[in-house]
Coordinates of C-alpha atoms and ligand atoms in Angstrom, one line a residue:
X37 CA -16.2 -37.1 13.7
X38 CA -12.6 -38.5 13.9
X39 CA -9.6 -36.7 12.4
X40 CA -8.1 -40.0 11.0
X41 CA -11.3 -40.6 8.9
X42 CA -11.1 -37.1 7.5
X43 CA -7.4 -37.5 6.7
X44 CA -8.2 -40.8 4.9
X45 CA -11.0 -39.2 2.9
X46 CA -8.7 -36.4 1.7
X47 CA -5.8 -38.9 1.1
X48 CA -8.2 -41.0 -1.1
X49 CA -9.1 -37.9 -3.2
X50 CA -12.4 -37.2 -1.5
X51 CA -13.9 -33.7 -0.9
X52 CA -14.3 -32.5 2.7
X53 CA -17.3 -30.4 3.9
X54 CA -17.0 -27.1 5.6
X55 CA -17.8 -28.6 9.1
X56 CA -15.2 -31.3 8.5
X57 CA -12.5 -28.8 7.6
X58 CA -13.4 -26.5 10.6
X59 CA -13.3 -29.6 12.9
X60 CA -9.6 -30.2 11.9
X61 CA -8.4 -26.5 12.0
X62 CA -10.4 -25.5 15.2
X63 CA -9.5 -28.9 16.8
X64 CA -5.8 -28.3 16.2
X65 CA -5.8 -24.7 17.5
X66 CA -7.7 -25.8 20.6
X67 CA -5.1 -28.5 21.2
X68 CA -7.7 -31.4 20.6
X69 CA -6.1 -32.6 17.4
X70 CA -2.4 -33.2 17.5
X71 CA 0.0 -31.4 15.1
X72 CA 1.0 -34.8 13.4
X73 CA -2.6 -35.2 12.2
X74 CA -2.9 -31.7 10.9
X75 CA 0.4 -32.2 9.1
X76 CA -0.8 -35.4 7.5
X77 CA -3.9 -33.6 6.4
X78 CA -1.8 -30.8 4.8
X79 CA 0.3 -33.4 2.9
X80 CA -3.0 -35.0 1.6
X81 CA -4.1 -31.5 0.4
X82 CA -0.7 -31.0 -1.2
X83 CA -1.1 -34.3 -3.0
X84 CA -4.7 -34.1 -4.0
X85 CA -5.5 -30.4 -4.1
X86 CA -8.8 -28.9 -2.8
X87 CA -11.9 -27.8 -4.6
X88 CA -12.7 -24.0 -4.5
X89 CA -15.5 -24.8 -1.9
X90 CA -13.0 -26.6 0.3
X91 CA -10.5 -23.7 -0.1
X92 CA -13.2 -21.2 0.9
X93 CA -14.1 -23.4 3.9
X94 CA -10.4 -23.6 5.0
X95 CA -10.0 -19.8 4.7
X96 CA -13.1 -19.3 6.8
X97 CA -11.9 -21.7 9.5
X98 CA -8.5 -19.9 9.6
X99 CA -10.2 -16.4 9.9
X100 CA -12.4 -17.8 12.7
X101 CA -9.4 -19.0 14.6
X102 CA -8.8 -15.5 16.0
X103 CA -10.2 -12.0 16.2
X104 CA -11.3 -10.2 13.1
X105 CA -10.9 -6.4 13.1
X106 CA -14.3 -4.8 13.7
X107 CA -14.2 -1.7 11.7
X108 CA -17.9 -1.0 11.8
X109 CA -17.3 2.2 13.8
X110 CA -14.7 3.6 11.3
X111 CA -16.1 5.9 8.6
X112 CA -15.2 5.3 5.0
X113 CA -14.6 2.4 2.7
X114 CA -11.9 0.0 3.9
X115 CA -9.6 -1.2 1.2
X116 CA -6.3 -2.9 1.2
X117 CA -3.8 -4.3 -1.4
X118 CA -1.9 -7.5 -1.1
X119 CA 1.1 -8.6 -3.1
X120 CA 2.3 -12.2 -3.3
X121 CA 5.8 -10.8 -3.0
X122 CA 8.9 -10.0 -5.0
X123 CA 12.1 -8.1 -5.3
X124 CA 12.0 -4.3 -4.9
X125 CA 8.2 -4.5 -4.5
X126 CA 7.5 -1.5 -2.3
X127 CA 4.2 -0.4 -3.6
X128 CA 2.3 -0.9 -0.3
X129 CA 4.3 1.9 1.4
X130 CA 3.3 4.3 -1.5
X131 CA -0.3 3.1 -1.8
X132 CA -1.4 3.0 1.8
X133 CA -0.8 6.8 2.5
X134 CA -1.9 7.7 -1.0
X135 CA -5.3 6.0 -0.6
X136 CA -5.7 7.3 2.9
X137 CA -5.1 10.8 1.6
X138 CA -7.8 10.2 -0.9
X139 CA -10.3 9.3 1.8
X140 CA -10.1 5.5 1.9
X141 CA -9.3 3.6 5.0
X142 CA -6.4 1.1 4.7
X143 CA -6.0 -1.3 7.6
X144 CA -3.0 -3.3 6.5
X145 CA -1.4 -6.3 8.1
X146 CA 1.8 -7.0 6.3
X147 CA 4.6 -9.6 6.4
X148 CA 8.4 -9.8 6.9
X149 CA 10.7 -10.8 4.1
X150 CA 12.0 -14.4 3.6
X151 CA 14.7 -15.6 1.3
X152 CA 15.1 -13.5 -1.8
X153 CA 11.8 -11.6 -1.3
X154 CA 11.5 -8.5 0.8
X155 CA 8.7 -7.7 3.3
X156 CA 6.9 -4.4 4.0
X157 CA 7.4 -4.7 7.8
X158 CA 11.2 -4.9 7.4
X159 CA 11.2 -1.8 5.1
X160 CA 9.2 0.3 7.6
X161 CA 11.2 -1.0 10.5
X162 CA 14.2 0.9 9.1
X163 CA 12.5 4.1 10.5
X164 CA 14.0 4.5 14.0
X165 CA 11.3 3.7 16.6
X166 CA 8.6 2.6 14.0
X167 CA 6.5 -0.1 15.7
X168 CA 4.8 -2.9 13.8
X169 CA 3.6 -4.9 16.8
X170 CA 0.6 -2.7 17.8
X171 CA -2.4 -4.4 19.4
X172 CA -6.0 -4.1 18.1
X173 CA -7.0 -1.1 20.1
X174 CA -3.9 0.9 19.0
X175 CA -4.5 -0.1 15.4
X176 CA -8.0 1.3 15.5
X177 CA -6.6 4.6 16.9
X178 CA -4.1 4.8 14.0
X179 CA -6.8 4.1 11.5
X180 CA -9.1 6.8 12.9
X181 CA -6.2 9.3 13.2
X182 CA -4.3 8.7 9.9
X183 CA -6.6 6.7 7.7
X184 CA -4.2 3.7 7.6
X185 CA -1.8 1.5 9.4
X186 CA 0.8 -1.1 8.4
X187 CA 1.3 -3.6 11.2
X188 CA 2.8 -7.1 11.5
X189 CA 0.6 -10.1 12.3
X190 CA -0.5 -10.2 15.9
X191 CA -1.2 -13.2 18.1
X192 CA -4.8 -12.2 18.3
X193 CA -5.5 -12.3 14.6
X194 CA -5.6 -15.6 12.7
X195 CA -3.4 -17.8 14.8
X196 CA -4.1 -20.7 12.6
X197 CA -2.2 -19.2 9.7
X198 CA 0.9 -18.7 11.8
X199 CA 0.7 -22.3 13.0
X200 CA -0.2 -23.9 9.7
X201 CA 2.5 -21.9 7.8
X202 CA 5.2 -23.1 10.2
X203 CA 3.9 -26.7 9.7
X204 CA 3.9 -26.4 6.0
X205 CA 7.5 -25.1 6.1
X206 CA 8.5 -28.2 8.1
X207 CA 6.5 -30.7 6.0
X208 CA 7.4 -29.6 2.4
X209 CA 3.8 -28.5 1.8
X210 CA 4.3 -24.8 1.1
X211 CA 3.9 -25.0 -2.7
X212 CA 0.2 -25.8 -2.8
X213 CA -2.1 -23.3 -4.5
X214 CA -5.1 -23.9 -2.2
X215 CA -2.9 -23.7 0.9
X216 CA -1.2 -20.5 -0.4
X217 CA -4.6 -19.0 -1.3
X218 CA -6.2 -19.8 2.1
X219 CA -3.1 -18.5 4.0
X220 CA -3.0 -15.1 2.1
X221 CA -6.8 -14.6 2.0
X222 CA -7.4 -15.6 5.6
X223 CA -4.9 -12.8 6.7
X224 CA -6.5 -10.2 4.5
X225 CA -10.1 -11.3 5.4
X226 CA -9.3 -10.8 9.1
X227 CA -8.8 -7.1 8.4
X228 CA -12.5 -6.3 8.1
X229 CA -12.2 -5.0 4.6
X230 CA -14.9 -3.9 2.1
X231 CA -12.5 -4.3 -0.9
X232 CA -9.2 -5.9 -1.7
X233 CA -6.9 -5.6 -4.7
X234 CA -4.4 -8.5 -5.2
X235 CA -1.1 -8.1 -6.9
X236 CA -0.2 -11.6 -8.0
X237 CA 3.4 -11.6 -9.2
X238 CA 4.7 -13.9 -11.9
X239 CA 8.3 -14.4 -13.1
X240 CA 11.6 -15.5 -11.7
X241 CA 11.4 -13.5 -8.4
X242 CA 7.8 -14.5 -7.8
X243 CA 6.1 -17.2 -5.7
X244 CA 4.3 -18.4 -8.9
X245 CA 6.8 -18.2 -11.6
X246 CA 4.6 -19.5 -14.3
X247 CA 2.0 -17.0 -15.7
X248 CA -0.8 -19.6 -16.0
X249 CA -0.2 -20.7 -12.4
X250 CA -0.2 -17.0 -11.2
X251 CA -3.5 -16.6 -13.1
X252 CA -5.0 -19.7 -11.4
X253 CA -3.9 -18.4 -7.9
X254 CA -5.3 -15.0 -8.7
X255 CA -8.7 -16.4 -9.8
X256 CA -8.9 -18.6 -6.7
X257 CA -8.2 -15.7 -4.4
X258 CA -10.7 -13.5 -6.1
X259 CA -13.3 -16.2 -5.7
X260 CA -12.5 -16.6 -2.0
X261 CA -12.7 -12.9 -1.4
X262 CA -16.0 -12.5 -3.2
X263 CA -17.5 -15.5 -1.4
X264 CA -16.8 -13.8 1.9
X265 CA -18.5 -10.5 0.8
X266 CA -15.3 -8.6 0.0
X267 CA -15.1 -6.9 -3.4
X268 CA -11.9 -8.4 -4.8
X269 CA -9.9 -8.0 -8.1
X270 CA -6.4 -9.2 -9.0
X271 CA -3.7 -7.8 -11.2
X272 CA -1.2 -10.3 -12.5
X273 CA 2.1 -8.3 -12.7
X274 CA 5.6 -9.0 -13.8
X275 CA 8.4 -10.0 -11.4
X276 CA 11.0 -11.2 -13.9
X277 CA 13.0 -8.1 -13.0
X278 CA 13.1 -6.1 -9.7
X279 CA 10.5 -3.3 -9.4
X280 CA 11.9 0.2 -9.2
X281 CA 15.5 1.1 -8.5
X282 CA 16.1 0.1 -4.9
X283 CA 16.3 -3.4 -3.3
X284 CA 16.8 -3.6 0.4
X285 CA 14.9 -2.1 3.4
X286 CA 16.0 1.5 4.0
X287 CA 17.0 1.9 0.4
X288 CA 13.4 0.9 -0.7
X289 CA 11.9 3.2 2.0
X290 CA 13.9 6.1 0.6
X291 CA 12.5 5.2 -2.9
X292 CA 9.0 5.3 -1.5
X293 CA 9.6 8.7 0.1
X294 CA 10.8 10.1 -3.3
X295 CA 7.8 8.5 -5.0
X296 CA 5.4 10.1 -2.6
X297 CA 7.1 13.4 -3.5
X298 CA 6.5 12.7 -7.2
X299 CA 9.7 11.1 -8.4
X300 CA 9.1 7.5 -9.6
X301 CA 11.1 5.0 -11.7
X302 CA 8.8 4.3 -14.8
X303 CA 8.1 0.7 -13.9
X304 CA 7.3 1.5 -10.3
X305 CA 5.0 4.3 -11.5
X306 CA 3.1 2.0 -13.9
X307 CA 2.4 -0.7 -11.4
X308 CA 1.6 1.7 -8.5
X309 CA -0.8 3.7 -10.6
X310 CA -2.6 0.6 -11.9
X311 CA -3.0 -0.8 -8.3
X312 CA -4.2 2.6 -7.0
X313 CA -6.7 3.0 -9.8
X314 CA -8.1 -0.4 -9.0
X315 CA -8.3 0.3 -5.3
X316 CA -10.3 3.4 -6.1
X317 CA -12.4 1.6 -8.6
X318 CA -13.3 -1.2 -6.1
X319 CA -14.0 1.4 -3.4
X320 CA -16.4 3.2 -5.9
X321 CA -18.0 -0.2 -6.6
X322 CA -18.6 -0.7 -2.8
X323 CA -20.1 2.8 -2.4
X324 CA -22.3 2.6 -5.4
X325 CA -23.1 -1.1 -4.9
X326 CA -22.1 -1.9 -8.5
X327 CA -19.9 -4.6 -10.0
X328 CA -16.4 -3.5 -10.9
X329 CA -15.8 -3.1 -14.7
X330 CA -12.8 -3.7 -16.8
X331 CA -11.1 -0.2 -16.7
X332 CA -11.0 1.4 -20.1
X333 CA -8.3 3.9 -21.0
X334 CA -10.4 7.0 -20.3
X335 CA -11.5 5.8 -16.9
X336 CA -8.0 4.7 -16.0
X337 CA -6.7 8.1 -17.0
X338 CA -9.3 9.9 -15.0
X339 CA -8.3 7.9 -11.8
X340 CA -4.6 8.5 -12.6
X341 CA -5.0 12.2 -12.9
X342 CA -6.9 12.3 -9.6
X343 CA -4.2 10.2 -7.9
X344 CA -1.4 12.4 -9.3
X345 CA -3.0 15.5 -7.7
X346 CA -2.7 14.0 -4.3
X347 CA 1.0 13.2 -4.9
X348 CA 1.8 16.6 -6.5
X349 CA 0.1 18.6 -3.7
X350 CA 1.9 16.7 -0.9
X351 CA -1.2 15.1 0.7
X352 CA 0.1 11.5 0.3
X353 CA 3.5 12.3 1.8
X354 CA 1.8 14.2 4.7
X355 CA -0.2 11.0 5.4
X356 CA 3.0 8.9 5.6
X357 CA 4.4 11.3 8.2
X358 CA 1.1 11.1 10.2
X359 CA 1.2 7.3 10.2
X360 CA 4.9 7.2 11.2
X361 CA 4.2 9.5 14.1
X362 CA 1.1 7.4 15.2
X363 CA 3.2 4.1 15.0
X364 CA 5.8 5.7 17.2
X365 CA 8.5 6.2 14.5
X366 CA 10.8 9.2 14.1
X367 CA 9.2 11.3 11.4
X368 CA 12.3 13.4 11.1
X369 CA 14.0 10.4 9.4
X370 CA 11.2 10.5 6.8
X371 CA 11.6 14.2 6.4
X372 CA 15.3 13.9 6.1
X373 CA 16.1 10.4 4.8
X374 CA 19.8 10.9 5.4
X375 CA 18.9 10.0 9.0
X376 CA 17.8 6.5 7.9
X377 CA 20.4 3.7 8.2
X378 CA 23.2 3.8 5.7
X379 CA 25.8 1.1 4.8
X380 CA 29.4 1.5 5.7
X381 CA 30.5 -0.1 2.4
X382 CA 29.2 0.9 -1.0
X383 CA 30.6 -0.9 -4.1
X384 CA 29.9 0.1 -7.7
X385 CA 29.1 -2.8 -10.1
X386 CA 30.7 -2.2 -13.6
X387 CA 29.1 -3.3 -16.7
X388 CA 31.3 -6.0 -18.4
X389 CA 30.3 -4.9 -21.9
X390 CA 28.8 -2.1 -24.0
X391 CA 25.2 -2.9 -25.0
X392 CA 21.6 -3.0 -23.7
X393 CA 20.4 -4.8 -20.6
X394 CA 18.2 -7.6 -21.9
X395 CA 17.7 -9.4 -18.6
X396 CA 18.0 -8.6 -14.9
X397 CA 16.8 -11.7 -13.1
X398 CA 14.8 -10.7 -10.0
X399 CA 15.7 -14.0 -8.2
X400 CA 19.4 -13.3 -8.6
X401 CA 19.1 -9.7 -7.6
X402 CA 17.0 -10.6 -4.5
X403 CA 19.5 -13.4 -3.6
X404 CA 22.5 -10.9 -3.9
X405 CA 20.7 -8.4 -1.7
X406 CA 20.0 -11.1 0.8
X407 CA 23.7 -12.0 0.9
X408 CA 24.5 -8.3 1.5
X409 CA 22.3 -8.6 4.7
X410 CA 19.0 -7.2 3.5
X411 CA 17.1 -10.6 3.7
X412 CA 16.9 -13.5 5.9
X413 CA 17.2 -17.3 5.3
X414 CA 15.1 -18.2 8.3
X415 CA 12.2 -16.3 9.9
X416 CA 14.0 -15.8 13.2
X417 CA 17.0 -14.1 11.7
X418 CA 17.6 -10.3 11.7
X419 CA 18.1 -8.2 8.7
X420 CA 20.4 -5.2 8.2
X421 CA 18.2 -2.2 7.3
X422 CA 21.0 -0.5 5.4
X423 CA 22.0 -3.4 3.1
X424 CA 20.8 -3.8 -0.5
X425 CA 21.3 -2.8 -4.1
X426 CA 20.6 0.4 -6.0
X427 CA 20.0 -0.3 -9.7
X428 CA 21.1 2.6 -11.9
X429 CA 20.3 0.9 -15.3
X430 CA 17.3 -1.3 -15.8
X431 CA 16.3 -3.8 -18.6
X432 CA 16.1 -1.9 -21.8
X433 CA 18.7 0.7 -20.8
X434 CA 22.1 1.1 -22.6
X435 CA 25.2 0.4 -20.6
X436 CA 28.9 1.1 -21.3
X437 CA 31.8 -1.3 -20.5
X438 CA 33.6 -0.6 -17.3
X439 CA 30.9 2.0 -16.2
X440 CA 28.9 1.5 -13.0
X441 CA 25.3 0.5 -13.5
X442 CA 24.4 -0.5 -9.9
X443 CA 25.8 -0.2 -6.3
X444 CA 26.0 -2.8 -3.6
X445 CA 25.4 -1.6 0.0
X446 CA 26.5 -3.5 3.1
X447 CA 27.9 -3.4 6.5
X448 CA 29.7 -6.6 5.9
X449 CA 32.3 -6.2 3.2
X450 CA 33.3 -9.9 3.3
X451 CA 29.9 -10.5 1.4
X452 CA 30.6 -8.1 -1.4
X453 CA 32.5 -10.5 -3.8
X454 CA 29.9 -13.3 -3.7
X455 CA 27.0 -10.8 -3.9
X456 CA 28.5 -9.2 -6.9
X457 CA 29.0 -12.6 -8.6
X458 CA 25.3 -13.5 -7.9
X459 CA 24.1 -10.2 -9.1
X460 CA 26.0 -10.3 -12.3
X461 CA 24.9 -13.9 -12.9
X462 CA 21.4 -12.5 -13.4
X463 CA 22.4 -9.9 -15.9
X464 CA 22.3 -10.3 -19.7
X465 CA 23.7 -7.6 -22.1
X466 CA 23.1 -7.7 -25.8
X467 CA 24.0 -5.4 -28.8
X468 CA 20.3 -5.2 -29.7
X469 CA 17.9 -3.0 -27.9
X470 CA 15.1 -5.3 -26.5
X471 CA 11.4 -4.5 -26.9
X472 CA 9.6 -3.2 -23.9
X473 CA 8.3 -6.0 -21.6
X474 CA 4.7 -6.0 -20.4
X475 CA 4.4 -5.2 -16.7
X476 CA 0.7 -5.9 -16.2
X477 CA -0.2 -9.3 -17.7
X478 CA -3.8 -9.6 -16.7
X479 CA -6.7 -8.3 -14.6
X480 CA -8.8 -11.0 -12.9
X481 CA -12.4 -9.9 -11.9
X482 CA -15.1 -11.8 -10.2
X483 CA -16.6 -14.2 -12.7
Ligands
URA257 N1 2.3 -15.8 1.6 C1 1.5 -16.2 2.6 O1 1.1 -15.4 3.4 N2 1.2 -17.5 2.6 C2 1.7 -18.4 1.8 O2 1.3 -19.6 1.9 C3 2.5 -18.0 0.8 C4 2.8 -16.6 0.7

């Protein structure tokens, strides 16, 4: 086999076999196939796409490039949730302790934020001392002790994704559904899961802005998960507006702490509860060896009542404290969030008019938050844990002229003016109360 022949085949619209795809990925990771040939292959994939079978083979080759967590010795069903990313999307920090409190095991490898989107690792890193660079042995200890961990990507697990992602960034091949699906699923399938719930976002702040494209990505990822023996379902959820009230790392962490104590913004509650119900349902399907069903209202309500019990009685919050301790963080800062980083400058944003908020563009809010210091433009940049935005009024709420409806938080006051302009550019206010927008657009189950 020669790499050049496989590149030509893909360039001409042909379909590669599993061994051919492994030859390219494995060869590159072992240093036998140069980066320029893998980059040319990625461009051919970008241009011509991949069949589901090729995408499954690519995902498998990426998983095989490193260690897979071996969770055979850990009791309980292993379930994770993955979101394709958005603005104010903090559900993982609520779901992982909640599901662990309910008896599931959640081994979660998460990412850092880039551009207008936030990352779970940055949010947790606002806890003083919290480590997200633990090795495989320590992760296993956390999982046994607290029932979950949330760690960053390690060198040992899936090195191919790290390499290919950097190459895609440099070769304008990021926006390819099969490459996105293989990248996300190879990370998740390295976690040794029994079940996976995907939260595929759609709307202005999402990776896939178009609803049909988001559904296509969701279906492809569900198919990949199931083909590798992991029970997988996807929710397609809205990211036209930020989720919840906080955007920015420590601010979002504080919102998660409040949620785990029972105080949720309505939209955050709806999406979190739906994801939690699906995690429990897939775990039941694994234990009972059944196929997941479309959840009817009564079953959904039963799951939600059970979930609420674990929040109300403090079990989920207690799990977060256990994990923070196990990952070397200062649990006092979670018990007393005033110890978390706070910004030196807080500026209210006044509503220009009376009326109802009809639009709060997630991309604009994420961009404004990034300007305040909460996000990074390049992967090697630092973020300011204290920076971000608190949204007092959300789409559908009434606002009064010259009255604050959000606050900007930063340690760099020179950024306030531009951030405020960007934030306001995403806001529309009208005299007519808008109808409530759907938050959960679809549920994709194995076909
Ligand atoms: N997230 C990933 O992990 N990979 C992609 O390609 C896109 C989003």
